[in-house]
mmCIF file of C-alpha atoms (C1' of nucleotides) in Angstrom:
data_model
loop_
_atom_site.group_PDB
_atom_site.id
_atom_site.type_symbol
_atom_site.label_atom_id
_atom_site.label_comp_id
_atom_site.label_asym_id
_atom_site.label_seq_id
_atom_site.Cartn_x
_atom_site.Cartn_y
_atom_site.Cartn_z
ATOM 1 C CA MET S 3 15.343 33.980 -4.724
ATOM 2 C CA SER S 4 15.544 30.256 -4.130
ATOM 3 C CA THR S 5 13.217 29.121 -6.852
ATOM 4 C CA ASP S 6 13.973 28.339 -10.438
ATOM 5 C CA ALA S 7 10.535 28.558 -11.928
ATOM 6 C CA ILE S 8 7.176 30.007 -11.207
ATOM 7 C CA VAL S 9 4.017 28.707 -12.731
ATOM 8 C CA GLN S 10 0.706 30.410 -12.467
ATOM 9 C CA MET S 11 -1.785 27.871 -11.272
ATOM 10 C CA THR S 12 -4.161 27.055 -14.098
ATOM 11 C CA GLY S 13 -1.707 28.635 -16.521
ATOM 12 C CA LYS S 14 0.430 27.040 -19.166
ATOM 13 C CA LEU S 15 3.108 24.638 -18.125
ATOM 14 C CA ASP S 16 6.667 25.110 -19.209
ATOM 15 C CA PRO S 17 7.457 21.858 -20.969
ATOM 16 C CA ARG S 18 10.940 21.635 -19.515
ATOM 17 C CA GLU S 19 9.463 21.522 -16.024
ATOM 18 C CA ARG S 20 9.354 17.897 -15.038
ATOM 19 C CA TRP S 21 8.375 18.537 -11.427
ATOM 20 C CA SER S 22 4.972 17.557 -12.580
ATOM 21 C CA ALA S 23 6.171 14.024 -13.063
ATOM 22 C CA VAL S 24 6.109 11.316 -10.493
ATOM 23 C CA ASP S 25 9.619 11.759 -9.147
ATOM 24 C CA ARG S 26 9.115 15.265 -7.780
ATOM 25 C CA CYS S 27 5.515 15.143 -6.702
ATOM 26 C CA SER S 28 4.831 14.856 -3.006
ATOM 27 C CA ILE S 29 1.206 14.084 -3.755
ATOM 28 C CA GLY S 30 2.262 10.982 -5.605
ATOM 29 C CA LYS S 31 4.604 9.989 -2.811
ATOM 30 C CA ALA S 32 1.883 10.477 -0.232
ATOM 31 C CA LEU S 33 -0.474 8.357 -2.304
ATOM 32 C CA ASP S 34 2.130 5.632 -2.515
ATOM 33 C CA VAL S 35 1.926 5.351 1.257
ATOM 34 C CA VAL S 36 -1.811 5.808 1.664
ATOM 35 C CA ARG S 37 -2.929 4.363 -1.614
ATOM 36 C CA THR S 38 -6.280 2.705 -1.106
ATOM 37 C CA ARG S 39 -9.663 3.724 0.077
ATOM 38 C CA SER S 40 -9.374 1.221 2.889
ATOM 39 C CA ALA S 41 -6.099 2.767 4.046
ATOM 40 C CA PHE S 42 -7.697 6.196 4.278
ATOM 41 C CA LEU S 43 -10.656 4.785 6.162
ATOM 42 C CA VAL S 44 -8.475 2.884 8.605
ATOM 43 C CA MET S 45 -6.676 6.144 9.310
ATOM 44 C CA ARG S 46 -9.997 7.898 9.769
ATOM 45 C CA GLU S 47 -10.969 5.247 12.255
ATOM 46 C CA ALA S 48 -7.701 5.690 14.149
ATOM 47 C CA PHE S 49 -8.510 9.400 14.461
ATOM 48 C CA TYR S 50 -11.894 8.509 15.824
ATOM 49 C CA GLY S 51 -10.097 6.680 18.605
ATOM 50 C CA THR S 52 -10.393 3.092 17.469
ATOM 51 C CA THR S 53 -7.460 0.978 18.584
ATOM 52 C CA ARG S 54 -8.474 -2.672 18.318
ATOM 53 C CA PHE S 55 -8.413 -5.014 15.363
ATOM 54 C CA ASP S 56 -12.004 -6.123 15.473
ATOM 55 C CA ASP S 57 -13.245 -2.571 15.859
ATOM 56 C CA PHE S 58 -11.288 -1.451 12.812
ATOM 57 C CA ALA S 59 -12.716 -4.292 10.777
ATOM 58 C CA GLU S 60 -16.302 -3.675 11.828
ATOM 59 C CA ARG S 61 -16.358 0.113 11.793
ATOM 60 C CA VAL S 62 -14.516 0.521 8.517
ATOM 61 C CA GLY S 63 -16.464 -2.342 7.014
ATOM 62 C CA LEU S 64 -13.520 -4.453 5.914
ATOM 63 C CA SER S 65 -12.954 -8.155 5.960
ATOM 64 C CA ASP S 66 -10.446 -9.474 8.472
ATOM 65 C CA PRO S 67 -7.695 -10.199 5.945
ATOM 66 C CA VAL S 68 -7.907 -6.740 4.412
ATOM 67 C CA THR S 69 -7.971 -5.166 7.858
ATOM 68 C CA ALA S 70 -4.870 -7.113 8.789
ATOM 69 C CA SER S 71 -3.082 -6.078 5.605
ATOM 70 C CA ARG S 72 -3.910 -2.379 5.961
ATOM 71 C CA LEU S 73 -2.933 -2.270 9.628
ATOM 72 C CA LYS S 74 0.339 -4.032 8.960
ATOM 73 C CA GLU S 75 1.168 -1.768 6.044
ATOM 74 C CA LEU S 76 0.337 1.372 7.991
ATOM 75 C CA VAL S 77 2.495 0.176 10.884
ATOM 76 C CA ASP S 78 5.330 -0.618 8.473
ATOM 77 C CA GLU S 79 5.023 2.825 6.907
ATOM 78 C CA GLY S 80 5.167 4.466 10.304
ATOM 79 C CA LEU S 81 1.650 5.912 10.438
ATOM 80 C CA LEU S 82 0.451 3.589 13.179
ATOM 81 C CA GLU S 83 2.223 1.777 15.954
ATOM 82 C CA ARG S 84 1.157 -1.416 17.599
ATOM 83 C CA GLU S 85 1.465 -1.893 21.305
ATOM 84 C CA ASP S 86 0.442 -4.486 23.823
ATOM 85 C CA TYR S 87 -1.520 -3.261 26.759
ATOM 86 C CA ARG S 88 -3.291 -4.849 29.654
ATOM 87 C CA GLU S 89 -6.208 -3.510 31.556
ATOM 88 C CA PRO S 90 -6.037 -4.536 35.197
ATOM 89 C CA GLY S 91 -7.614 -7.935 35.586
ATOM 90 C CA SER S 92 -7.904 -8.783 31.918
ATOM 91 C CA ARG S 93 -5.526 -10.332 29.487
ATOM 92 C CA THR S 94 -3.097 -8.617 27.181
ATOM 93 C CA ARG S 95 -4.553 -6.881 24.162
ATOM 94 C CA LYS S 96 -3.133 -5.213 21.100
ATOM 95 C CA ALA S 97 -3.712 -1.577 20.334
ATOM 96 C CA TYR S 98 -2.978 0.449 17.218
ATOM 97 C CA ARG S 99 -2.231 4.101 17.818
ATOM 98 C CA LEU S 100 -1.358 7.015 15.618
ATOM 99 C CA THR S 101 2.273 8.000 15.393
ATOM 100 C CA ASP S 102 3.212 11.638 14.842
ATOM 101 C CA GLN S 103 3.453 10.881 11.153
ATOM 102 C CA GLY S 104 0.023 9.344 11.151
ATOM 103 C CA ALA S 105 -1.535 12.114 13.207
ATOM 104 C CA ASP S 106 -0.124 14.609 10.750
ATOM 105 C CA LEU S 107 -2.364 13.152 8.072
ATOM 106 C CA PHE S 108 -5.381 14.615 9.800
ATOM 107 C CA PRO S 109 -5.735 17.680 7.549
ATOM 108 C CA VAL S 110 -5.996 15.395 4.530
ATOM 109 C CA LEU S 111 -8.898 13.524 6.065
ATOM 110 C CA VAL S 112 -10.631 16.707 7.158
ATOM 111 C CA ALA S 113 -10.257 18.158 3.683
ATOM 112 C CA LEU S 114 -11.733 14.991 2.167
ATOM 113 C CA MET S 115 -14.548 15.045 4.688
ATOM 114 C CA GLU S 116 -15.445 18.643 3.967
ATOM 115 C CA TRP S 117 -15.395 18.063 0.235
ATOM 116 C CA GLY S 118 -17.589 15.000 0.666
ATOM 117 C CA ASP S 119 -19.912 16.982 2.909
ATOM 118 C CA ARG S 120 -20.391 19.660 0.311
ATOM 119 C CA TRP S 121 -20.611 17.589 -2.848
ATOM 120 C CA GLU S 122 -21.531 14.024 -2.028
ATOM 121 C CA ASN S 123 -23.290 13.856 1.302
ATOM 122 C CA ASP S 124 -25.923 16.559 1.462
ATOM 123 C CA GLY S 125 -24.113 18.619 4.041
ATOM 124 C CA GLY S 126 -22.465 15.828 5.936
ATOM 125 C CA GLY S 127 -23.123 13.810 9.018
ATOM 126 C CA VAL S 128 -20.514 15.019 11.452
ATOM 127 C CA GLU S 129 -18.966 18.302 12.415
ATOM 128 C CA LEU S 130 -15.672 19.121 14.023
ATOM 129 C CA ARG S 131 -15.497 21.628 16.816
ATOM 130 C CA HIS S 132 -12.733 23.220 18.778
ATOM 131 C CA ARG S 133 -12.900 21.567 22.163
ATOM 132 C CA ASP S 134 -11.874 24.672 24.072
ATOM 133 C CA CYS S 135 -14.164 27.255 22.531
ATOM 134 C CA GLY S 136 -16.833 25.140 20.883
ATOM 135 C CA ALA S 137 -16.559 26.877 17.511
ATOM 136 C CA ARG S 138 -16.775 24.806 14.356
ATOM 137 C CA ALA S 139 -13.461 23.859 12.814
ATOM 138 C CA HIS S 140 -12.604 23.908 9.134
ATOM 139 C CA ILE S 141 -9.707 23.374 6.832
ATOM 140 C CA GLU S 142 -8.399 26.571 5.284
ATOM 141 C CA LEU S 143 -5.813 27.585 2.780
ATOM 142 C CA ARG S 144 -3.991 30.640 4.089
ATOM 143 C CA CYS S 145 -0.801 32.480 3.378
ATOM 144 C CA GLU S 146 1.621 33.487 6.058
ATOM 145 C CA GLN S 147 0.275 37.025 5.912
ATOM 146 C CA GLY S 148 -3.041 35.633 7.059
ATOM 147 C CA HIS S 149 -5.010 35.930 3.835
ATOM 148 C CA THR S 150 -7.557 33.228 3.160
ATOM 149 C CA LEU S 151 -6.972 31.792 -0.296
ATOM 150 C CA GLU S 152 -8.590 29.835 -3.069
ATOM 151 C CA SER S 153 -6.811 27.871 -5.741
ATOM 152 C CA GLY S 154 -6.874 30.792 -8.168
ATOM 153 C CA ASP S 155 -4.992 33.012 -5.717
ATOM 154 C CA LEU S 156 -1.927 30.837 -5.844
ATOM 155 C CA GLU S 157 1.216 30.571 -7.807
ATOM 156 C CA LEU S 158 3.448 27.581 -7.726
ATOM 157 C CA ALA S 159 7.192 27.888 -7.309
ATOM 158 C CA VAL S 160 9.533 25.033 -8.117
ATOM 159 C CA ARG S 161 12.507 24.748 -5.826
ATOM 160 C CA PRO S 162 15.782 23.542 -7.269
ATOM 161 C CA ARG S 163 16.975 20.107 -6.287
ATOM 162 C CA ARG S 164 19.163 20.049 -3.229
ATOM 163 C CA LYS S 165 22.537 18.322 -3.210
ATOM 164 C CA ARG S 166 23.158 18.394 -6.922
ATOM 165 C CA THR S 167 25.418 20.815 -8.765
ATOM 166 C CA ALA S 168 25.527 22.803 -5.558
ATOM 167 C CA ALA S 169 26.168 26.068 -7.371
ATOM 168 C CA MET F 11 -28.290 21.911 20.397
ATOM 169 C CA SER F 12 -28.516 20.252 17.017
ATOM 170 C CA THR F 13 -26.265 17.321 17.689
ATOM 171 C CA ASP F 14 -27.095 13.987 19.170
ATOM 172 C CA ALA F 15 -23.669 12.809 20.192
ATOM 173 C CA ILE F 16 -20.265 14.150 20.931
ATOM 174 C CA VAL F 17 -17.159 12.066 20.763
ATOM 175 C CA GLN F 18 -13.801 13.177 21.940
ATOM 176 C CA MET F 19 -11.354 12.579 19.137
ATOM 177 C CA THR F 20 -9.021 9.746 20.088
ATOM 178 C CA GLY F 21 -11.491 8.754 22.790
ATOM 179 C CA LYS F 22 -13.743 5.743 23.070
ATOM 180 C CA LEU F 23 -16.456 5.271 20.536
ATOM 181 C CA ASP F 24 -20.030 4.778 21.580
ATOM 182 C CA PRO F 25 -20.952 1.458 19.999
ATOM 183 C CA ARG F 26 -24.401 2.618 19.006
ATOM 184 C CA GLU F 27 -22.827 5.318 16.851
ATOM 185 C CA ARG F 28 -22.785 3.987 13.355
ATOM 186 C CA TRP F 29 -21.754 7.274 11.761
ATOM 187 C CA SER F 30 -18.395 5.682 11.576
ATOM 188 C CA ALA F 31 -19.743 3.241 9.052
ATOM 189 C CA VAL F 32 -19.726 3.717 5.339
ATOM 190 C CA ASP F 33 -23.189 5.165 4.949
ATOM 191 C CA ARG F 34 -22.579 8.299 6.972
ATOM 192 C CA CYS F 35 -18.962 9.027 6.246
ATOM 193 C CA SER F 36 -18.214 11.823 3.837
ATOM 194 C CA ILE F 37 -14.632 10.659 3.612
ATOM 195 C CA GLY F 38 -15.811 7.366 2.208
ATOM 196 C CA LYS F 39 -18.125 9.122 -0.208
ATOM 197 C CA ALA F 40 -15.356 11.408 -1.361
ATOM 198 C CA LEU F 41 -13.090 8.417 -1.900
ATOM 199 C CA ASP F 42 -15.782 6.721 -3.931
ATOM 200 C CA VAL F 43 -15.564 9.600 -6.375
ATOM 201 C CA VAL F 44 -11.821 10.075 -6.452
ATOM 202 C CA ARG F 45 -10.738 6.601 -5.567
ATOM 203 C CA THR F 46 -7.443 5.889 -7.249
ATOM 204 C CA ARG F 47 -3.996 7.333 -7.191
ATOM 205 C CA SER F 48 -4.320 8.123 -10.862
ATOM 206 C CA ALA F 49 -7.535 10.072 -10.254
ATOM 207 C CA PHE F 50 -5.834 12.233 -7.645
ATOM 208 C CA LEU F 51 -2.896 12.826 -9.950
ATOM 209 C CA VAL F 52 -5.096 13.743 -12.876
ATOM 210 C CA MET F 53 -6.788 16.297 -10.642
ATOM 211 C CA ARG F 54 -3.398 17.592 -9.560
ATOM 212 C CA GLU F 55 -2.486 18.004 -13.182
ATOM 213 C CA ALA F 56 -5.697 19.888 -13.877
ATOM 214 C CA PHE F 57 -4.772 22.305 -11.098
ATOM 215 C CA TYR F 58 -1.396 22.785 -12.677
ATOM 216 C CA GLY F 59 -3.213 24.006 -15.746
ATOM 217 C CA THR F 60 -3.061 20.959 -17.988
ATOM 218 C CA THR F 61 -6.051 20.701 -20.295
ATOM 219 C CA ARG F 62 -5.153 18.297 -23.095
ATOM 220 C CA PHE F 63 -5.331 14.534 -23.242
ATOM 221 C CA ASP F 64 -1.768 13.853 -24.272
ATOM 222 C CA ASP F 65 -0.413 16.217 -21.656
ATOM 223 C CA PHE F 66 -2.376 14.488 -18.921
ATOM 224 C CA ALA F 67 -1.059 11.121 -20.037
ATOM 225 C CA GLU F 68 2.541 12.229 -20.228
ATOM 226 C CA ARG F 69 2.731 14.433 -17.150
ATOM 227 C CA VAL F 70 0.867 12.081 -14.856
ATOM 228 C CA GLY F 71 2.695 9.128 -16.319
ATOM 229 C CA LEU F 72 -0.345 7.091 -17.306
ATOM 230 C CA SER F 73 -1.022 4.952 -20.334
ATOM 231 C CA ASP F 74 -3.522 6.267 -22.826
ATOM 232 C CA PRO F 75 -6.323 3.873 -21.879
ATOM 233 C CA VAL F 76 -6.037 4.683 -18.187
ATOM 234 C CA THR F 77 -5.873 8.389 -18.938
ATOM 235 C CA ALA F 78 -9.027 8.080 -21.008
ATOM 236 C CA SER F 79 -10.818 6.177 -18.248
ATOM 237 C CA ARG F 80 -9.864 8.638 -15.497
ATOM 238 C CA LEU F 81 -10.791 11.683 -17.552
ATOM 239 C CA LYS F 82 -14.113 10.199 -18.534
ATOM 240 C CA GLU F 83 -14.914 9.213 -14.958
ATOM 241 C CA LEU F 84 -13.959 12.618 -13.590
ATOM 242 C CA VAL F 85 -16.116 14.307 -16.223
ATOM 243 C CA ASP F 86 -19.018 11.983 -15.388
ATOM 244 C CA GLU F 87 -18.608 12.743 -11.685
ATOM 245 C CA GLY F 88 -18.658 16.453 -12.374
ATOM 246 C CA LEU F 89 -15.094 17.323 -11.353
ATOM 247 C CA LEU F 90 -13.925 18.119 -14.860
ATOM 248 C CA GLU F 91 -15.734 19.338 -17.931
ATOM 249 C CA ARG F 92 -14.753 18.765 -21.499
ATOM 250 C CA GLU F 93 -15.041 21.470 -24.074
ATOM 251 C CA ASP F 94 -14.059 21.964 -27.656
ATOM 252 C CA TYR F 95 -12.054 25.025 -28.428
ATOM 253 C CA ARG F 96 -10.319 26.400 -31.434
ATOM 254 C CA GLU F 97 -7.349 28.679 -31.495
ATOM 255 C CA PRO F 98 -7.525 31.033 -34.463
ATOM 256 C CA GLY F 99 -6.029 29.321 -37.463
ATOM 257 C CA SER F 100 -5.774 25.833 -35.995
ATOM 258 C CA ARG F 101 -8.203 22.997 -35.822
ATOM 259 C CA THR F 102 -10.618 22.187 -33.046
ATOM 260 C CA ARG F 103 -9.126 20.709 -29.890
ATOM 261 C CA LYS F 104 -10.520 19.228 -26.727
ATOM 262 C CA ALA F 105 -9.854 20.729 -23.331
ATOM 263 C CA TYR F 106 -10.551 19.431 -19.842
ATOM 264 C CA ARG F 107 -11.180 22.095 -17.233
ATOM 265 C CA LEU F 108 -11.975 22.050 -13.562
ATOM 266 C CA THR F 109 -15.579 22.572 -12.568
ATOM 267 C CA ASP F 110 -16.403 24.291 -9.293
ATOM 268 C CA GLN F 111 -16.736 20.879 -7.728
ATOM 269 C CA GLY F 112 -13.354 19.857 -9.032
ATOM 270 C CA ALA F 113 -11.677 23.103 -8.028
ATOM 271 C CA ASP F 114 -13.051 22.640 -4.531
ATOM 272 C CA LEU F 115 -10.909 19.548 -4.179
ATOM 273 C CA PHE F 116 -7.817 21.709 -4.060
ATOM 274 C CA PRO F 117 -7.398 21.676 -0.251
ATOM 275 C CA VAL F 118 -7.266 17.881 -0.325
ATOM 276 C CA LEU F 119 -4.392 17.942 -2.797
ATOM 277 C CA VAL F 120 -2.554 20.636 -0.891
ATOM 278 C CA ALA F 121 -2.932 18.691 2.337
ATOM 279 C CA LEU F 122 -1.579 15.576 0.643
ATOM 280 C CA MET F 123 1.276 17.547 -0.845
ATOM 281 C CA GLU F 124 2.261 19.053 2.471
ATOM 282 C CA TRP F 125 2.149 15.702 4.204
ATOM 283 C CA GLY F 126 4.250 14.179 1.433
ATOM 284 C CA ASP F 127 6.670 17.080 1.679
ATOM 285 C CA ARG F 128 7.199 16.546 5.367
ATOM 286 C CA TRP F 129 7.303 12.767 5.547
ATOM 287 C CA GLU F 130 8.132 11.294 2.169
ATOM 288 C CA ASN F 131 9.920 13.843 0.037
ATOM 289 C CA ASP F 132 12.637 15.488 2.097
ATOM 290 C CA GLY F 133 10.930 18.851 2.264
ATOM 291 C CA GLY F 134 9.245 18.784 -1.085
ATOM 292 C CA GLY F 135 9.883 20.087 -4.527
ATOM 293 C CA VAL F 136 7.332 22.831 -4.947
ATOM 294 C CA GLU F 137 5.895 25.596 -2.854
ATOM 295 C CA LEU F 138 2.659 27.478 -3.074
ATOM 296 C CA ARG F 139 2.600 31.211 -2.697
ATOM 297 C CA HIS F 140 -0.084 33.809 -2.518
ATOM 298 C CA ARG F 141 0.088 35.575 -5.844
ATOM 299 C CA ASP F 142 -0.827 38.976 -4.445
ATOM 300 C CA CYS F 143 1.518 39.177 -1.471
ATOM 301 C CA GLY F 144 4.102 36.504 -2.262
ATOM 302 C CA ALA F 145 3.837 34.815 1.131
ATOM 303 C CA ARG F 146 3.936 31.036 1.306
ATOM 304 C CA ALA F 147 0.572 29.338 1.514
ATOM 305 C CA HIS F 148 -0.336 26.407 3.735
ATOM 306 C CA ILE F 149 -3.284 24.334 4.711
ATOM 307 C CA GLU F 150 -4.523 25.008 8.221
ATOM 308 C CA LEU F 151 -7.117 23.664 10.554
ATOM 309 C CA ARG F 152 -8.830 26.558 12.277
ATOM 310 C CA CYS F 153 -11.966 27.170 14.241
ATOM 311 C CA GLU F 154 -14.320 29.992 13.498
ATOM 312 C CA GLN F 155 -12.876 31.918 16.422
ATOM 313 C CA GLY F 156 -9.579 31.919 14.572
ATOM 314 C CA HIS F 157 -7.655 29.445 16.689
ATOM 315 C CA THR F 158 -5.201 27.219 14.860
ATOM 316 C CA LEU F 159 -5.886 23.603 15.748
ATOM 317 C CA GLU F 160 -4.350 20.168 15.775
ATOM 318 C CA SER F 161 -6.228 16.912 15.797
ATOM 319 C CA GLY F 162 -6.114 16.674 19.579
ATOM 320 C CA ASP F 163 -7.887 20.007 19.961
ATOM 321 C CA LEU F 164 -11.031 18.724 18.318
ATOM 322 C CA GLU F 165 -14.208 17.065 19.305
ATOM 323 C CA LEU F 166 -16.531 15.443 16.863
ATOM 324 C CA ALA F 167 -20.267 16.077 16.921
ATOM 325 C CA VAL F 168 -22.698 13.816 15.106
ATOM 326 C CA ARG F 169 -25.625 15.597 13.553
ATOM 327 C CA PRO F 170 -28.963 13.849 13.456
ATOM 328 C CA ARG F 171 -30.212 12.625 10.128
ATOM 329 C CA ARG F 172 -32.339 15.108 8.288
ATOM 330 C CA LYS F 173 -35.736 14.166 6.876
ATOM 331 C CA ARG F 174 -36.413 11.179 9.044
ATOM 332 C CA THR F 175 -38.607 11.077 12.129
ATOM 333 C CA ALA F 176 -38.592 14.842 11.922
ATOM 334 C CA ALA F 177 -39.143 15.250 15.636
ATOM 335 C "C1'" DC I 17 -9.453 -11.615 20.784
ATOM 336 C "C1'" DG I 18 -6.380 -10.975 17.033
ATOM 337 C "C1'" DG I 19 -5.133 -12.517 13.608
ATOM 338 C "C1'" DC I 20 -3.277 -15.740 9.080
ATOM 339 C "C1'" DA I 21 -4.054 -19.072 4.875
ATOM 340 C "C1'" DT I 22 -6.589 -19.999 1.027
ATOM 341 C "C1'" DC I 23 -9.468 -19.076 -2.755
ATOM 342 C "C1'" DC I 24 -12.084 -16.204 -5.537
ATOM 343 C "C1'" DT I 25 -13.758 -11.954 -8.103
ATOM 344 C "C1'" DT I 26 -13.234 -7.338 -9.549
ATOM 345 C "C1'" DA I 27 -10.658 -3.117 -10.324
ATOM 346 C "C1'" DG I 28 -6.378 -0.668 -11.579
ATOM 347 C "C1'" DG I 29 -3.155 -0.146 -14.907
ATOM 348 C "C1'" DG I 30 0.533 -1.146 -18.722
ATOM 349 C "C1'" DA I 31 1.603 -2.479 -23.790
ATOM 350 C "C1'" DT I 32 0.422 -2.621 -28.227
ATOM 351 C "C1'" DA I 33 -2.162 -1.663 -32.088
ATOM 352 C "C1'" DC I 34 -5.645 0.821 -34.481
ATOM 353 C "C1'" DT I 35 -9.133 4.847 -35.802
ATOM 354 C "C1'" DG I 36 -11.258 9.448 -36.846
ATOM 355 C "C1'" DC M 30 -4.473 15.037 -31.514
ATOM 356 C "C1'" DA M 31 -7.586 12.364 -29.002
ATOM 357 C "C1'" DG M 32 -8.803 8.762 -28.221
ATOM 358 C "C1'" DT M 33 -10.626 2.910 -28.528
ATOM 359 C "C1'" DA M 34 -9.906 -2.093 -28.567
ATOM 360 C "C1'" DT M 35 -7.628 -5.928 -27.021
ATOM 361 C "C1'" DC M 36 -4.797 -8.518 -24.034
ATOM 362 C "C1'" DC M 37 -2.445 -9.358 -19.935
ATOM 363 C "C1'" DC M 38 -0.765 -8.820 -15.222
ATOM 364 C "C1'" DT M 39 -1.108 -7.249 -10.485
ATOM 365 C "C1'" DA M 40 -3.493 -5.188 -6.608
ATOM 366 C "C1'" DA M 41 -7.715 -4.624 -3.851
ATOM 367 C "C1'" DG M 42 -10.902 -6.802 -1.358
ATOM 368 C "C1'" DG M 43 -14.620 -10.366 0.135
ATOM 369 C "C1'" DA M 44 -15.710 -15.259 2.098
ATOM 370 C "C1'" DT M 45 -14.499 -19.006 4.563
ATOM 371 C "C1'" DG M 46 -11.947 -21.502 7.731
ATOM 372 C "C1'" DC M 47 -8.200 -22.260 11.085
ATOM 373 C "C1'" DC M 48 -5.061 -21.100 14.957
ATOM 374 C "C1'" DG M 49 -2.737 -19.375 19.225
#
DNA sequence: CGGCATCCTTAGGGATACTG
DNA sequence: CAGTATCCCTAAGGATGCCG
């Protein structure tokens, strides 16, 4: 087995396990990249298809300087990419588009949206549907055997560090 | 049909659609409740089974005052609840436990963790497994017909406001 | 249109010290 | 153990104005 510890979720924590700390936690690392509310909302807006500076600012409800900062940071982090484009007959414009890394953040936003729908927004204002079959789409936690899970059904396994005392 | 607009994800946005704005967006509402990195990490720690003040502070890596603020806010928002408990023979202690509302945030944290694993943490340090069958667990976006989806497979439907011009 | 510079206010968060 | 009080610094974000 390739793990060196197993913790029952909601159980006691072995004090020698420091994976909980900042340096091992992917949640913390993710939040270092997408740290602010405005960053999340700019990403939401990119998923909605917004590409232009002024549209980001207006639809997210941010001032121009903050919009500029968030867009630049997200481009620097690799979640968005900026490109020039020109519609025939008009002048060059800038467009911000999701990279693969940015697009991969979608489940996070859907999970936030569904939680907000249930607990903070009286059922929510939008719904996601599968384009091909029209059925509503949801975020789910499932195991590779296909079981649908809740947090209590999980255990957490800590993998050993790679590349260090290779035995 | 109970929707009043359909937008293709990554397509153009109808300018009259203001659901994108703050007042209709459940993502924004969710981020108003759990706004900061430290709030997310405190919730992570609660999922890991931490219940005591000092453990939150140490394992999340927060100063005492910030830990106190986050815990108090999360209790006020209804994501955690504080209870006194007493182990036989020792004095009364305080414990913070997830409420249903707090536990329901789990998919958000898992989605963040998986994104961080893939893009910021070289594959990640922990893995989640289904306790009953041992299979690895993941977050998935699926429609009610059982299709596994990516962001491009979705369309977004805006539901009309309830309780207002009821026709 | 797509920004940047400047200035300001508030929020996030650490350090230290103290209390029940 | 479980916090509070105080102080200080930085980050988040708005308002205004300018610029290519």
